[in-house]
Short mmCIF file of C-alpha atoms and ligand atoms in Angstrom, two decimals:
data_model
loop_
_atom_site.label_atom_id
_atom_site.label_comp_id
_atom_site.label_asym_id
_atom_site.label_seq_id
_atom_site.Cartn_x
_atom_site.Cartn_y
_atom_site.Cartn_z
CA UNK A 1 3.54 44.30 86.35
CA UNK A 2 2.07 43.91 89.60
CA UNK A 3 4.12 43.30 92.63
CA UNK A 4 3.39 40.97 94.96
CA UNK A 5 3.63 41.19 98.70
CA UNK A 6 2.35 38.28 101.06
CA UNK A 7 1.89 38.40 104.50
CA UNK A 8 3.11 36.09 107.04
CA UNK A 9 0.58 37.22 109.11
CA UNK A 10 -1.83 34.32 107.62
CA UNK A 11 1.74 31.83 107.29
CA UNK A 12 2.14 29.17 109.43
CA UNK A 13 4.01 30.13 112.34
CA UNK A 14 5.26 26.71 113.61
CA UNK A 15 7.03 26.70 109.41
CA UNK A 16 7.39 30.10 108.74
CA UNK A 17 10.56 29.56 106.62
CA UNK A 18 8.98 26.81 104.98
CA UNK A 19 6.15 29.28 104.33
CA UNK A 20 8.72 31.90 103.12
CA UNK A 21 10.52 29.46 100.73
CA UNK A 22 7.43 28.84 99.07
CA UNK A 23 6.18 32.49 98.37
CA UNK A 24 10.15 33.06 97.41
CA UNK A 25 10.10 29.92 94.68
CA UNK A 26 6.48 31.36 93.51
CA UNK A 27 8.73 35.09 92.60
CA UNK A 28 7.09 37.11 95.75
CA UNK A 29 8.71 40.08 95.30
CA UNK A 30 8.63 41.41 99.16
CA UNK A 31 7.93 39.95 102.42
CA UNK A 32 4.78 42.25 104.05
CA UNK A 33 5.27 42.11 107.92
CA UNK A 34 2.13 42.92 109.87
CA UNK A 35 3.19 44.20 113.04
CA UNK A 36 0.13 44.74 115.29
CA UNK A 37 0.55 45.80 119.22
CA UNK A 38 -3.27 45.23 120.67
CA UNK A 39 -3.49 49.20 121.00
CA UNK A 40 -3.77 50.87 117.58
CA UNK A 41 -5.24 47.71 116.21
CA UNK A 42 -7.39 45.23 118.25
CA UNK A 43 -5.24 42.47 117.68
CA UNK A 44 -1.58 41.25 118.66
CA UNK A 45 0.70 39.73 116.19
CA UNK A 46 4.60 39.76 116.51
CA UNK A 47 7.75 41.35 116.55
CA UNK A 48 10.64 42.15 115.35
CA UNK A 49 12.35 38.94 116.32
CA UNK A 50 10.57 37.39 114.06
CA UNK A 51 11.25 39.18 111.12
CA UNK A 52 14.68 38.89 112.12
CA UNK A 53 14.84 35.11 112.60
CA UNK A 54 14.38 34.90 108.59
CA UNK A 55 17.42 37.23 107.93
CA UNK A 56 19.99 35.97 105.80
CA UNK A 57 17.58 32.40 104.92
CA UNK A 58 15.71 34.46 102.92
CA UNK A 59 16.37 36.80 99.92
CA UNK A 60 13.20 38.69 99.84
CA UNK A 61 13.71 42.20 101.11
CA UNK A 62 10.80 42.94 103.90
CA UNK A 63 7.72 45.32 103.59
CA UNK A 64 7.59 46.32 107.27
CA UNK A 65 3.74 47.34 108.10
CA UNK A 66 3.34 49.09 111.71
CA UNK A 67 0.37 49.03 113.27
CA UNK A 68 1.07 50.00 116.20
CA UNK A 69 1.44 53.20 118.67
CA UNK A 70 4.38 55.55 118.72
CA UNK A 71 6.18 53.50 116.16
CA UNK A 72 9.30 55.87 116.44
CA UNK A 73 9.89 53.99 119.37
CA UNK A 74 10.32 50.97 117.37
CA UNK A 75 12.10 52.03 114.10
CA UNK A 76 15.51 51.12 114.96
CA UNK A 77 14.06 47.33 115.83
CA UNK A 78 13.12 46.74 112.20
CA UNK A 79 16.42 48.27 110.74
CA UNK A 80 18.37 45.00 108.85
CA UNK A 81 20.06 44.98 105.73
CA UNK A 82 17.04 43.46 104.43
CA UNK A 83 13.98 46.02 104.91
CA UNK A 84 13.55 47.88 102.48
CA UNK A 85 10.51 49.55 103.28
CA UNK A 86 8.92 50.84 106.76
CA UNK A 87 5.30 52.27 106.68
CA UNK A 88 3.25 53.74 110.11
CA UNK A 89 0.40 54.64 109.90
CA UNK A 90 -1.25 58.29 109.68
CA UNK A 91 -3.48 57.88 112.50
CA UNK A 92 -0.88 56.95 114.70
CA UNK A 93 1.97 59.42 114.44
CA UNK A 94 1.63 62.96 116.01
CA UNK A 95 4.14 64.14 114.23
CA UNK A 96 4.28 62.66 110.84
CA UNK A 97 6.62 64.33 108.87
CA UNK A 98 9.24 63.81 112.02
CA UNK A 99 8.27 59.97 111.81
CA UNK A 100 8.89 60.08 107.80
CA UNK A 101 12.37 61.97 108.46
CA UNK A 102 12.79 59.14 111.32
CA UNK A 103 12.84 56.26 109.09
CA UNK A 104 14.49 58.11 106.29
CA UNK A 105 17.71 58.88 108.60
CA UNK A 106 18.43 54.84 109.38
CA UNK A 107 18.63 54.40 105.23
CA UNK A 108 15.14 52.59 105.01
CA UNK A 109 12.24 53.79 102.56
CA UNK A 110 9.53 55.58 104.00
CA UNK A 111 5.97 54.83 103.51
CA UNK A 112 2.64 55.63 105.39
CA UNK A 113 -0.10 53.82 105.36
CA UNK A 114 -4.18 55.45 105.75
CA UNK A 115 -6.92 53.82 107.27
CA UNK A 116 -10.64 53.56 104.97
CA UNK A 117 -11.99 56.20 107.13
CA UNK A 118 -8.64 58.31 106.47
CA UNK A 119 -8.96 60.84 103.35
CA UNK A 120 -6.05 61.41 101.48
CA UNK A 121 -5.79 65.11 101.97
CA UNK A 122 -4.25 63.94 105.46
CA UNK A 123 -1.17 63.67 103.07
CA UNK A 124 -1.32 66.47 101.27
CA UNK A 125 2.25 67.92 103.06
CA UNK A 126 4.06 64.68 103.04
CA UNK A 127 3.79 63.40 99.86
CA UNK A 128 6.77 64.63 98.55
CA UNK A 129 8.83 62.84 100.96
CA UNK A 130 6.88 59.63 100.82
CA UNK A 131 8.40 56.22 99.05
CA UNK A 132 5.22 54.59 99.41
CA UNK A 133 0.81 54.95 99.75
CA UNK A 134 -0.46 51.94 101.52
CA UNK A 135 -3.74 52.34 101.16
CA UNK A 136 -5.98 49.88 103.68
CA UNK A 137 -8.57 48.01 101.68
CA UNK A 138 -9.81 46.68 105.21
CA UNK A 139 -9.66 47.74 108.54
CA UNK A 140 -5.97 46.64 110.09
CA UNK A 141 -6.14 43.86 112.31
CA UNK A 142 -7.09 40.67 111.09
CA UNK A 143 -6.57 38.45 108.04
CA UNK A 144 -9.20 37.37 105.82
CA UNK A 145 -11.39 40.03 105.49
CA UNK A 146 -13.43 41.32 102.37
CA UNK A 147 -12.12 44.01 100.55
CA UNK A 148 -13.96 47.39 100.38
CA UNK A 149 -14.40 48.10 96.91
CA UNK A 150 -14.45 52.37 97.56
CA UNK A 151 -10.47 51.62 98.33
CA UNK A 152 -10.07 51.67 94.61
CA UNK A 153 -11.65 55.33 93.63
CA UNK A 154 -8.64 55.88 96.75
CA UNK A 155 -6.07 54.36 94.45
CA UNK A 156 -7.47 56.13 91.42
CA UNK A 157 -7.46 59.60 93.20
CA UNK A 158 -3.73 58.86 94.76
CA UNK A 159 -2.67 57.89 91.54
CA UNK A 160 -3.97 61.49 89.52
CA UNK A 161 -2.02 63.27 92.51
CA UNK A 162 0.84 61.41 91.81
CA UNK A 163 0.95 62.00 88.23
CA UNK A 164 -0.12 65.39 87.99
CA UNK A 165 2.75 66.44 90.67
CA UNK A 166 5.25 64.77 89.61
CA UNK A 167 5.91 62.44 92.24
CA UNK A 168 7.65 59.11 92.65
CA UNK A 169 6.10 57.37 95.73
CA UNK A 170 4.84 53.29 94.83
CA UNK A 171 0.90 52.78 95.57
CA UNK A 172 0.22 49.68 98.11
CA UNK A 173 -3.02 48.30 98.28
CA UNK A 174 -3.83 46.26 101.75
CA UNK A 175 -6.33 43.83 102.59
CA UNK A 176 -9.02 41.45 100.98
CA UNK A 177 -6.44 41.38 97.91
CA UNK A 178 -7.63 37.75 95.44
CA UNK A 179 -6.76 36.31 92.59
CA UNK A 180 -10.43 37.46 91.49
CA UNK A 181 -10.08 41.90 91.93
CA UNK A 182 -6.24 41.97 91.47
CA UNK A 183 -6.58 42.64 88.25
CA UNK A 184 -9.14 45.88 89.04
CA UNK A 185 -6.49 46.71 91.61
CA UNK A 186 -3.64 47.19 88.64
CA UNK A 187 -5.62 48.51 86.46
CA UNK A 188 -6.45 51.30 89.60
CA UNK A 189 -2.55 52.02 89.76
CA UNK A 190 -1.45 49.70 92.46
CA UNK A 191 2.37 48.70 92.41
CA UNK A 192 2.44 46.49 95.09
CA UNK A 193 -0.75 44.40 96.53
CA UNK A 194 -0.50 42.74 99.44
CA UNK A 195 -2.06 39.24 100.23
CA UNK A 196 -2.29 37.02 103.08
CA UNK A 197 -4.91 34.85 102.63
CA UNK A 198 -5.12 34.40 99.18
CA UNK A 199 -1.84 33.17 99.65
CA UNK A 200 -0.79 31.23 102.46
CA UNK A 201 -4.22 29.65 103.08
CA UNK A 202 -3.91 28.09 99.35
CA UNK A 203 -3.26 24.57 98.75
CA UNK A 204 -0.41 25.28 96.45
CA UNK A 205 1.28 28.26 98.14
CA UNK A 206 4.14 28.66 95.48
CA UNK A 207 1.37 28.09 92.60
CA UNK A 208 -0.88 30.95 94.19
CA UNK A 209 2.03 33.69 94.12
CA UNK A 210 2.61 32.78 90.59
CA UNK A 211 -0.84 33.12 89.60
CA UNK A 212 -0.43 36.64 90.97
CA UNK A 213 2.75 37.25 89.24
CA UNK A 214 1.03 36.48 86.08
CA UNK A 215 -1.24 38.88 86.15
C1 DX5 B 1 -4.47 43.69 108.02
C2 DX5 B 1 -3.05 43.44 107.56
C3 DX5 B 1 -3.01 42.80 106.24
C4 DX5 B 1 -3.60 41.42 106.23
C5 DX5 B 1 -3.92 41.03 104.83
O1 DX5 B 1 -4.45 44.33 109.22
O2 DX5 B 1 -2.34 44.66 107.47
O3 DX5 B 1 -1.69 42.80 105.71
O4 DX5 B 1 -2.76 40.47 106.80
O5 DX5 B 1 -4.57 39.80 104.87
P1 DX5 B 1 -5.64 39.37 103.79
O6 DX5 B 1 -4.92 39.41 102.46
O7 DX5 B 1 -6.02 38.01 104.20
O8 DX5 B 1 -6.74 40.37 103.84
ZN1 ZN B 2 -0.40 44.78 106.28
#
């Protein structure tokens, strides 16, 4: 079954618990946290104040998705009882495996996350210690954009690797994520896609996630 991971990015911000109660009713099975700092993406988003303002009102553990520049600097922030999974990104960490060993010290699950332009061999000496693949189906920083359909021979590839090594790490797919391809995006080995949009700008927010959920 696919898991399901909106984004508050695309929530409404003046009712973000509102917003969170709905996706949590609908069976969302993380929270995805876009955090964006205007250097490694163009865009800004928010914090970890944020996130933390829903601790404890929520029971949905939180998918924490840094894009943003020496994110060491910034682990500790998004440490609570409820993350359960921190990704970086490739591009942005000097010293990956150090980053990966970073996260994995403070008791959180470690993913990292590749850009389109990023191949996967960039990996290649990580993936053992990996949790979690996101794999960006757009380019990080905005909401709403259309998914690039090559992100799925990504998926495929990741997925081979995975199985022919033996290892555990979940596949996350990022970006452009509907109710129309998220069937293709199973059936490419995701575990957990990731929607924004598709869900908060619906009309029936708790309906949307479980039209996801039953797919
Ligand atoms: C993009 C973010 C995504 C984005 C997804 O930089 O990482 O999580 O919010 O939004 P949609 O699903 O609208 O593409
Ligand atoms: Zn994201």
């Amino acid at each position: 079954m696919l898991k399901l991971a909106p984004s508050i990015l695309s929530a409404d911000f003046a009712n973000l618990l509102e917003d969170v109660k709905k996706i949590e009713r609908g069976g969302a099975d993380y929270i995805h946290v876009d955090v964006m700092d205007g250097h490694f993406v163009p865009n800004i988003s928010f914090g970890a104040g944020v996130m933390k303002s829903l601790n404890g009102k929520t029971e949905l553990p939180y998918d924490v998705h840094l894009m943003i520049e020496n994110p060491d600097k910034y682990i500790e922030d998004f440490v609570t009882a409820q993350t359960e999974f921190i990704v970086v990104h490739q591009e942005a960490c000097k010293h990956l495996h150090r980053t990966i060993q970073n996260i994995k010290k403070q008791g959180i699950k470690a993913g990292v996350s590749l850009n389109p332009a990023t191949p996967l061999e960039t990996l290649e000496w990580v993936l053992e210690d990996l949790d979690l693949v996101l794999i960006m189906s757009v380019n990080p920083g905005f909401g709403g954009q259309s998914f690039i359909e090559n992100s799925l021979d990504k998926v495929r590839r990741l997925a081979e690797i995975r199985k022919s090594k033996g290892y555990n790490f979940l596949i996350e797919i990022d970006g452009g994520v509907t109710l129309d391809n998220a069937e293709e995006v199973m059936n490419a080995g995701v575990d957990i896609a990731v929607a924004g949009s598709a869900v908060f700008k619906a009309e029936n927010v708790e309906e949307r996630v479980k039209a996801f959920k039953k797919i």
